[in-house]
Each structure stands twice: as C-alpha cells, then as structure tokens.
Amino acid sequence: MSIIDYGQGIYAIDLFEEGKPFRSSAYVIKDDQTALIETGSARSHEALLQGLKELDLSPVDLDHIIVTHVHLDHAGGAGQMMQKSPHALLHAHPRAARHLIDPSKLDQGARAVYGDHMDEMFGALVAVDASRVIIEDDEGTLNLGEHTLSFYHTPGHAKHHMCIVDDVTQGIFSGDMIGIRYVPGYTGWDFDYGFPTTSPVDFDPDVMLQSLERLEALGAHRIYHTHFGVTEPAQEAFDFSRKGVHYINELIKQLPENPSYELVYRALSEIIAQDLKRLGHPVNNVDPLALDIMLDSQGILVYIQKKKAGKL
C-alpha cells in the first residue's frame, strides 16, 4: 500500500527510499490549492509520481512543494519534481533555498558522507530557478484554503531545518526534527520504535532539545514523520526524541578524547539495544537500523569535533 489516508485531505505517499517500503514518505494536502511536503530523493521520483497518480493528481496540479530541509532523502528530488510541476512554487528555509538553486555544494557534501554510493542511493541533483523558490521566514504562513500551514525554524538536526504545522489537524510535518519512527514493515520487528536522528553535519543536541521544547509548546495532536508515518498522540514522539537525545548526551560525556568512528558506532548500537530492552523488546541485533546508526555516529563525531574546535 503506497498511499495512506490520514483524513481531512492529508495523504502520505510511500517513497520506497532505499528501494524499501516504510522508510520515507511525502505528504499531499488536497485543498483549494494542493501542497506536496517532501519530495524524497531523485531515486524516489517514480514512486512519487505513481503516488500522485493514485490520488488522481499529476505534477501539474501541484501549487506548492515544501521541503523541511535539503538532506537528499527529503529534497534530493525537488529539482526533478519542479521541472514536472510548472505551476508550483518551492518553499524552503532561508539557509536551504540557496542549495536548491545551486546544489553544487550540497552534492559535494553528500559525496563526502556517502562516497561512491551517493549516486546509487540518491541520484542526481537538479537546480531550481531562483524565481520559483520562496523563502519561508520563521512563523510565516501559507493558506491553502481550509488548511493554513505555519513554518517554524527548528535547528538541531540541521541549521536549515523547518517544521510545518497544519492548523486543521493540529499536526506537525516534522522532517527529521521529532525523531524517526521505525515501523515493523521496515525493521521486521513486531513493534514501533522511535529514536532521534543525529546525522552530519549540523547535529547539536542542546539546540535539538530547544527546538523540541518550542514545538512541544504548540500543543500538537499528531506528528507526520517523513520517516515514517504518524505518531498520535504527538507526545509520544516528543518523549522518545528527548529521551534519545539525553542518551546521546550521556554517551558523548563518556567517550574518550578523539574517539574513533568504530567506537561511537558500537556505543550507539549498545544504547539502542539497551533502550529496546528497557521497553520490553530485547532483540538479537539492531541491524535493521544500521544505516541510521552509521549516519548518526558520523553526526556525533562531527559535533564533538566542532565543539572541541569552538565552532558551534
């Protein structure tokens, strides 16, 4: 099932990121104007087009395309979708807009993280004409008809991250800010599990906690995760995200000076295994989360290096 109907005109499209179901989702809001939130990577482009078709939409029907941030699994396919959506405007955080207009630095940074696997995982980046990119200020709004969306700048995962609040459902489209929701269809486990994402290069645990506190104060009812699906009540996502950040802060305090990537990876894997055990889910291994543990370990290392160099 590639489409999930969450009611009141909001639908999720499974993007089959990494070639797997239940990894990443885009969201469509059908209203007087139609909005798409997240595009996934270029590798997810065909899945996104098929999802729109199942919703009786085509790219030409889109009025607005919104990305929470420019990490490639969220916005790597924005350029391709804008090419096919001649009436759409692309909405982004001020720090993200320049990378959508000129993705050369974004491409370079992604290759530093993913190396030779970058093209295979995410595909090519396509520039977007500057005249079609709308910079969204903090607490700016976009009216679609019945739905009004509000934009909140939420650093901590990335400096250029924003979350989008829908006033009708009191839901937050959270990008990577309020954790990853791992569902059984992705992990193979028989339970949902939530943990924050700390991937490079802008992770800052203290700033993430501040953003979580700000969003939590909005009193949202549900969280629309890009990864994956909806957490309702929203408090559950805030709780597992904050708990995970505290675990990571404790891990950082216990690491030796100049820790290796391998050490951080092992320590983070153990933290997750122990968290699962405390929740009543002892598992043989945390391999289903291996990609994210790899990225999160890199993000933790970059944070440690920046803090040591006084660059935070």
Protein backbone atom coordinates (compact mmCIF):
# COMPACT_ATOMS: atom_id res chain seq x y z
CA MET A 1 0.00 0.00 0.00
CA SER A 2 1.71 3.16 -1.20
CA ILE A 3 -1.00 5.63 -0.10
CA ILE A 4 -2.15 6.25 3.47
CA ASP A 5 -5.22 8.44 4.02
CA TYR A 6 -4.94 10.38 7.29
CA GLY A 7 -8.22 12.22 6.78
CA GLN A 8 -9.13 15.86 6.28
CA GLY A 9 -7.38 15.99 2.93
CA ILE A 10 -3.97 14.73 4.07
CA TYR A 11 -2.35 11.71 2.43
CA ALA A 12 1.05 10.04 2.73
CA ILE A 13 2.89 8.55 -0.25
CA ASP A 14 5.44 5.83 0.45
CA LEU A 15 8.55 6.88 -1.47
CA PHE A 16 10.28 3.50 -1.28
CA GLU A 17 13.53 5.23 -0.36
CA GLU A 18 16.47 2.81 -0.42
CA GLY A 19 14.17 0.60 -2.51
CA LYS A 20 12.32 -0.32 0.69
CA PRO A 21 8.75 0.34 1.82
CA PHE A 22 8.00 2.20 5.06
CA ARG A 23 11.27 4.15 5.01
CA SER A 24 10.30 7.62 3.77
CA SER A 25 7.07 9.36 2.98
CA ALA A 26 5.90 12.50 1.22
CA TYR A 27 2.65 14.16 2.21
CA VAL A 28 -0.05 15.65 -0.01
CA ILE A 29 -2.61 18.17 1.24
CA LYS A 30 -5.63 18.44 -1.04
CA ASP A 31 -7.39 21.77 -0.62
CA ASP A 32 -8.30 24.76 -2.80
CA GLN A 33 -4.59 24.68 -3.50
CA THR A 34 -2.62 21.44 -3.44
CA ALA A 35 0.62 21.12 -1.50
CA LEU A 36 3.30 18.44 -1.52
CA ILE A 37 5.54 18.22 1.56
CA GLU A 38 8.88 16.49 0.87
CA THR A 39 9.91 15.00 -2.47
CA GLY A 40 12.38 12.34 -1.37
CA SER A 41 15.47 11.80 -3.47
CA ALA A 42 15.71 11.59 -7.23
CA ARG A 43 15.63 7.80 -6.81
CA SER A 44 12.13 8.15 -5.34
CA HIS A 45 10.83 10.26 -8.21
CA GLU A 46 8.91 7.50 -9.97
CA ALA A 47 7.34 6.30 -6.71
CA LEU A 48 6.23 9.87 -6.02
CA LEU A 49 4.71 10.24 -9.50
CA GLN A 50 2.88 6.94 -9.08
CA GLY A 51 1.57 8.02 -5.68
CA LEU A 52 0.23 11.25 -7.11
CA LYS A 53 -1.47 9.27 -9.85
CA GLU A 54 -3.17 7.06 -7.26
CA LEU A 55 -4.50 10.25 -5.70
CA ASP A 56 -5.86 11.35 -9.09
CA LEU A 57 -3.23 14.06 -9.28
CA SER A 58 -0.39 14.86 -11.62
CA PRO A 59 2.57 17.21 -11.03
CA VAL A 60 0.80 19.96 -12.98
CA ASP A 61 -1.86 20.00 -10.25
CA LEU A 62 0.64 20.99 -7.56
CA ASP A 63 0.58 24.60 -6.39
CA HIS A 64 3.20 24.29 -3.65
CA ILE A 65 6.13 22.00 -2.95
CA ILE A 66 7.61 22.29 0.53
CA VAL A 67 10.81 20.73 1.87
CA THR A 68 11.70 20.56 5.54
CA HIS A 69 15.43 20.63 4.75
CA VAL A 70 17.76 19.75 1.90
CA HIS A 71 19.17 16.42 3.03
CA LEU A 72 18.86 14.24 -0.04
CA ASP A 73 16.29 11.78 1.26
CA HIS A 74 13.97 14.76 1.82
CA ALA A 75 14.70 17.13 -1.05
CA GLY A 76 17.15 15.48 -3.43
CA GLY A 77 14.34 15.07 -5.96
CA ALA A 78 12.96 18.61 -5.62
CA GLY A 79 14.52 19.76 -8.87
CA GLN A 80 13.02 16.91 -10.89
CA MET A 81 9.58 17.49 -9.38
CA MET A 82 9.74 21.22 -10.05
CA GLN A 83 10.55 20.51 -13.69
CA LYS A 84 7.35 18.49 -13.96
CA SER A 85 5.27 20.94 -11.87
CA PRO A 86 5.18 24.18 -13.90
CA HIS A 87 2.65 25.91 -11.63
CA ALA A 88 4.33 25.07 -8.32
CA LEU A 89 6.39 27.23 -6.03
CA LEU A 90 9.10 25.64 -3.88
CA HIS A 91 9.09 26.68 -0.21
CA ALA A 92 12.20 26.32 1.93
CA HIS A 93 14.13 27.61 4.93
CA PRO A 94 16.35 30.65 4.13
CA ARG A 95 19.51 28.58 4.57
CA ALA A 96 18.13 25.80 2.36
CA ALA A 97 16.98 27.93 -0.57
CA ARG A 98 20.45 28.61 -1.96
CA HIS A 99 21.23 24.90 -2.11
CA LEU A 100 18.07 24.24 -4.10
CA ILE A 101 19.02 27.00 -6.55
CA ASP A 102 22.66 25.85 -6.79
CA PRO A 103 23.05 22.29 -5.48
CA SER A 104 26.80 22.00 -6.16
CA LYS A 105 27.86 22.36 -2.50
CA LEU A 106 25.06 20.04 -1.43
CA ASP A 107 26.29 17.45 -3.90
CA GLN A 108 29.85 17.83 -2.65
CA GLY A 109 28.80 17.47 0.99
CA ALA A 110 26.68 14.39 0.29
CA ARG A 111 29.55 12.72 -1.54
CA ALA A 112 31.76 13.34 1.50
CA VAL A 113 29.27 11.35 3.61
CA TYR A 114 28.15 8.63 1.18
CA GLY A 115 31.18 8.35 -1.11
CA ASP A 116 30.78 6.15 -4.16
CA HIS A 117 27.28 5.11 -3.02
CA MET A 118 25.82 8.60 -3.39
CA ASP A 119 24.51 8.28 -6.97
CA GLU A 120 23.23 4.78 -6.36
CA MET A 121 21.36 5.84 -3.22
CA PHE A 122 20.03 9.26 -4.15
CA GLY A 123 20.52 10.08 -7.84
CA ALA A 124 21.39 13.39 -9.50
CA LEU A 125 20.53 16.83 -8.16
CA VAL A 126 18.74 19.31 -10.42
CA ALA A 127 18.84 23.06 -9.85
CA VAL A 128 15.63 25.07 -9.38
CA ASP A 129 15.12 28.53 -10.91
CA ALA A 130 15.52 31.15 -8.19
CA SER A 131 12.30 32.90 -9.23
CA ARG A 132 10.31 29.82 -8.18
CA VAL A 133 11.86 29.42 -4.71
CA ILE A 134 10.00 31.03 -1.80
CA ILE A 135 11.99 31.66 1.38
CA GLU A 136 9.86 30.99 4.44
CA ASP A 137 10.58 33.10 7.49
CA ASP A 138 10.11 31.76 10.99
CA GLU A 139 6.39 31.68 11.86
CA GLY A 140 5.41 32.56 8.30
CA THR A 141 2.15 31.11 6.99
CA LEU A 142 0.71 29.68 3.79
CA ASN A 143 -3.04 29.46 3.26
CA LEU A 144 -4.26 26.60 1.06
CA GLY A 145 -8.00 27.11 1.63
CA GLU A 146 -9.27 25.30 4.71
CA HIS A 147 -5.73 24.45 5.77
CA THR A 148 -3.26 27.11 6.88
CA LEU A 149 0.33 25.97 7.26
CA SER A 150 2.78 27.67 9.64
CA PHE A 151 6.54 27.38 9.29
CA TYR A 152 8.86 27.06 12.27
CA HIS A 153 12.64 27.21 12.01
CA THR A 154 13.89 24.25 14.02
CA PRO A 155 17.67 23.78 14.11
CA GLY A 156 19.32 20.90 15.93
CA HIS A 157 19.28 18.26 13.22
CA ALA A 158 20.26 20.80 10.56
CA LYS A 159 20.64 24.58 10.72
CA HIS A 160 18.40 24.88 7.66
CA HIS A 161 15.56 22.74 9.03
CA MET A 162 11.96 23.85 9.38
CA CYS A 163 8.81 22.10 10.54
CA ILE A 164 5.34 22.77 9.19
CA VAL A 165 2.25 22.95 11.37
CA ASP A 166 -1.22 22.28 9.94
CA ASP A 167 -3.97 24.14 11.77
CA VAL A 168 -6.79 21.78 10.77
CA THR A 169 -5.36 18.55 12.18
CA GLN A 170 -3.04 20.23 14.70
CA GLY A 171 -0.27 18.14 13.19
CA ILE A 172 3.42 18.82 12.66
CA PHE A 173 5.21 17.73 9.49
CA SER A 174 8.44 17.11 11.33
CA GLY A 175 11.05 16.19 8.73
CA ASP A 176 13.93 14.86 10.85
CA MET A 177 13.26 17.00 13.89
CA ILE A 178 10.98 14.88 16.09
CA GLY A 179 12.72 11.58 15.63
CA ILE A 180 12.45 8.64 13.28
CA ARG A 181 9.51 6.29 13.71
CA TYR A 182 10.68 2.80 12.76
CA VAL A 183 7.71 0.63 11.83
CA PRO A 184 7.54 -3.17 11.51
CA GLY A 185 7.33 -3.04 7.73
CA TYR A 186 10.82 -1.50 7.69
CA THR A 187 12.57 -3.23 10.60
CA GLY A 188 10.92 -6.65 10.55
CA TRP A 189 10.25 -6.26 14.27
CA ASP A 190 6.68 -6.59 15.59
CA PHE A 191 6.61 -3.17 17.26
CA ASP A 192 7.19 0.51 16.50
CA TYR A 193 10.34 2.15 17.79
CA GLY A 194 11.39 5.80 17.91
CA PHE A 195 14.81 7.42 18.16
CA PRO A 196 16.22 10.82 17.16
CA THR A 197 18.40 11.25 14.10
CA THR A 198 21.80 12.90 14.55
CA SER A 199 23.28 12.66 11.06
CA PRO A 200 26.01 15.08 9.90
CA VAL A 201 26.86 17.87 9.64
CA ASP A 202 24.85 20.17 11.90
CA PHE A 203 23.67 17.97 14.76
CA ASP A 204 23.71 19.79 18.08
CA PRO A 205 21.98 18.02 21.00
CA ASP A 206 21.39 21.15 23.07
CA VAL A 207 19.88 23.03 20.13
CA MET A 208 17.77 20.00 19.25
CA LEU A 209 16.32 19.94 22.77
CA GLN A 210 15.48 23.65 22.47
CA SER A 211 13.66 23.06 19.17
CA LEU A 212 11.78 20.11 20.63
CA GLU A 213 10.68 22.24 23.58
CA ARG A 214 9.48 25.00 21.26
CA LEU A 215 7.48 22.61 19.09
CA GLU A 216 6.05 20.74 22.06
CA ALA A 217 4.66 24.01 23.44
CA LEU A 218 2.46 24.30 20.33
CA GLY A 219 0.23 21.52 21.68
CA ALA A 220 0.13 19.44 18.50
CA HIS A 221 -2.08 16.35 18.34
CA ARG A 222 -0.07 14.30 15.86
CA ILE A 223 3.34 14.14 14.22
CA TYR A 224 3.63 13.48 10.49
CA HIS A 225 7.07 11.88 10.26
CA THR A 226 8.95 11.75 6.98
CA HIS A 227 10.39 8.51 8.42
CA PHE A 228 7.70 7.05 8.76
CA GLY A 229 4.00 7.59 9.25
CA VAL A 230 2.12 9.30 12.07
CA THR A 231 2.63 9.32 15.82
CA GLU A 232 -0.55 10.11 17.73
CA PRO A 233 -0.66 11.37 20.39
CA ALA A 234 2.21 13.64 19.46
CA GLN A 235 3.61 13.49 22.98
CA GLU A 236 4.95 10.00 22.33
CA ALA A 237 7.28 11.32 19.62
CA PHE A 238 8.46 14.21 21.76
CA ASP A 239 9.15 11.79 24.59
CA PHE A 240 11.19 9.27 22.60
CA SER A 241 13.10 12.05 20.82
CA ARG A 242 14.03 13.85 24.03
CA LYS A 243 14.95 10.59 25.75
CA GLY A 244 17.22 9.63 22.86
CA VAL A 245 18.99 12.99 22.89
CA HIS A 246 19.65 12.61 26.61
CA TYR A 247 21.12 9.15 25.97
CA ILE A 248 23.37 10.64 23.30
CA ASN A 249 24.48 13.46 25.60
CA GLU A 250 25.47 10.87 28.21
CA LEU A 251 27.32 8.88 25.57
CA ILE A 252 29.28 11.96 24.49
CA LYS A 253 30.33 12.64 28.10
CA GLN A 254 31.65 9.08 28.46
CA LEU A 255 33.65 8.95 25.24
CA PRO A 256 37.42 9.38 25.37
CA GLU A 257 39.07 12.33 23.68
CA ASN A 258 39.19 11.90 19.88
CA PRO A 259 37.03 8.75 19.74
CA SER A 260 37.05 6.61 16.63
CA TYR A 261 34.02 6.15 14.41
CA GLU A 262 34.02 2.44 15.26
CA LEU A 263 33.86 3.19 18.99
CA VAL A 264 30.94 5.60 18.57
CA TYR A 265 29.10 3.14 16.32
CA ARG A 266 29.44 0.33 18.87
CA ALA A 267 28.43 2.58 21.77
CA LEU A 268 25.39 3.96 19.95
CA SER A 269 24.32 0.46 18.91
CA GLU A 270 24.51 -0.63 22.54
CA ILE A 271 22.47 2.37 23.70
CA ILE A 272 19.70 1.48 21.24
CA ALA A 273 19.83 -2.20 22.21
CA GLN A 274 19.52 -1.29 25.89
CA ASP A 275 16.68 1.14 25.16
CA LEU A 276 14.80 -1.60 23.29
CA LYS A 277 15.36 -3.96 26.22
CA ARG A 278 14.02 -1.40 28.70
CA LEU A 279 10.94 -1.04 26.51
CA GLY A 280 10.38 -4.80 26.67
CA HIS A 281 11.75 -5.54 23.20
CA PRO A 282 15.01 -7.46 23.54
CA VAL A 283 16.26 -8.13 20.02
CA ASN A 284 19.16 -10.18 18.76
CA ASN A 285 20.72 -7.22 16.95
CA VAL A 286 19.97 -3.70 15.79
CA ASP A 287 20.99 -4.36 12.19
CA PRO A 288 17.70 -3.01 10.76
CA LEU A 289 18.87 0.41 11.98
CA ALA A 290 22.44 0.03 10.70
CA LEU A 291 22.30 2.79 8.08
CA ASP A 292 20.98 5.33 10.55
CA ILE A 293 23.40 4.25 13.26
CA MET A 294 26.21 4.81 10.76
CA LEU A 295 24.96 8.29 9.87
CA ASP A 296 24.17 9.18 13.49
CA SER A 297 27.67 8.11 14.57
CA GLN A 298 29.18 10.37 11.94
CA GLY A 299 26.98 13.23 13.11
CA ILE A 300 28.01 12.72 16.73
CA LEU A 301 31.68 12.72 15.72
CA VAL A 302 31.30 15.94 13.73
CA TYR A 303 29.56 17.56 16.70
CA ILE A 304 32.38 16.50 19.05
CA GLN A 305 34.99 17.88 16.63
CA LYS A 306 33.16 21.18 16.18
CA LYS A 307 32.70 21.62 19.91
CA LYS A 308 36.39 20.95 20.53
CA ALA A 309 37.33 23.49 17.86
CA GLY A 310 34.92 26.09 19.25
CA LYS A 311 32.89 26.16 16.03
CA LEU A 312 29.42 25.65 17.47
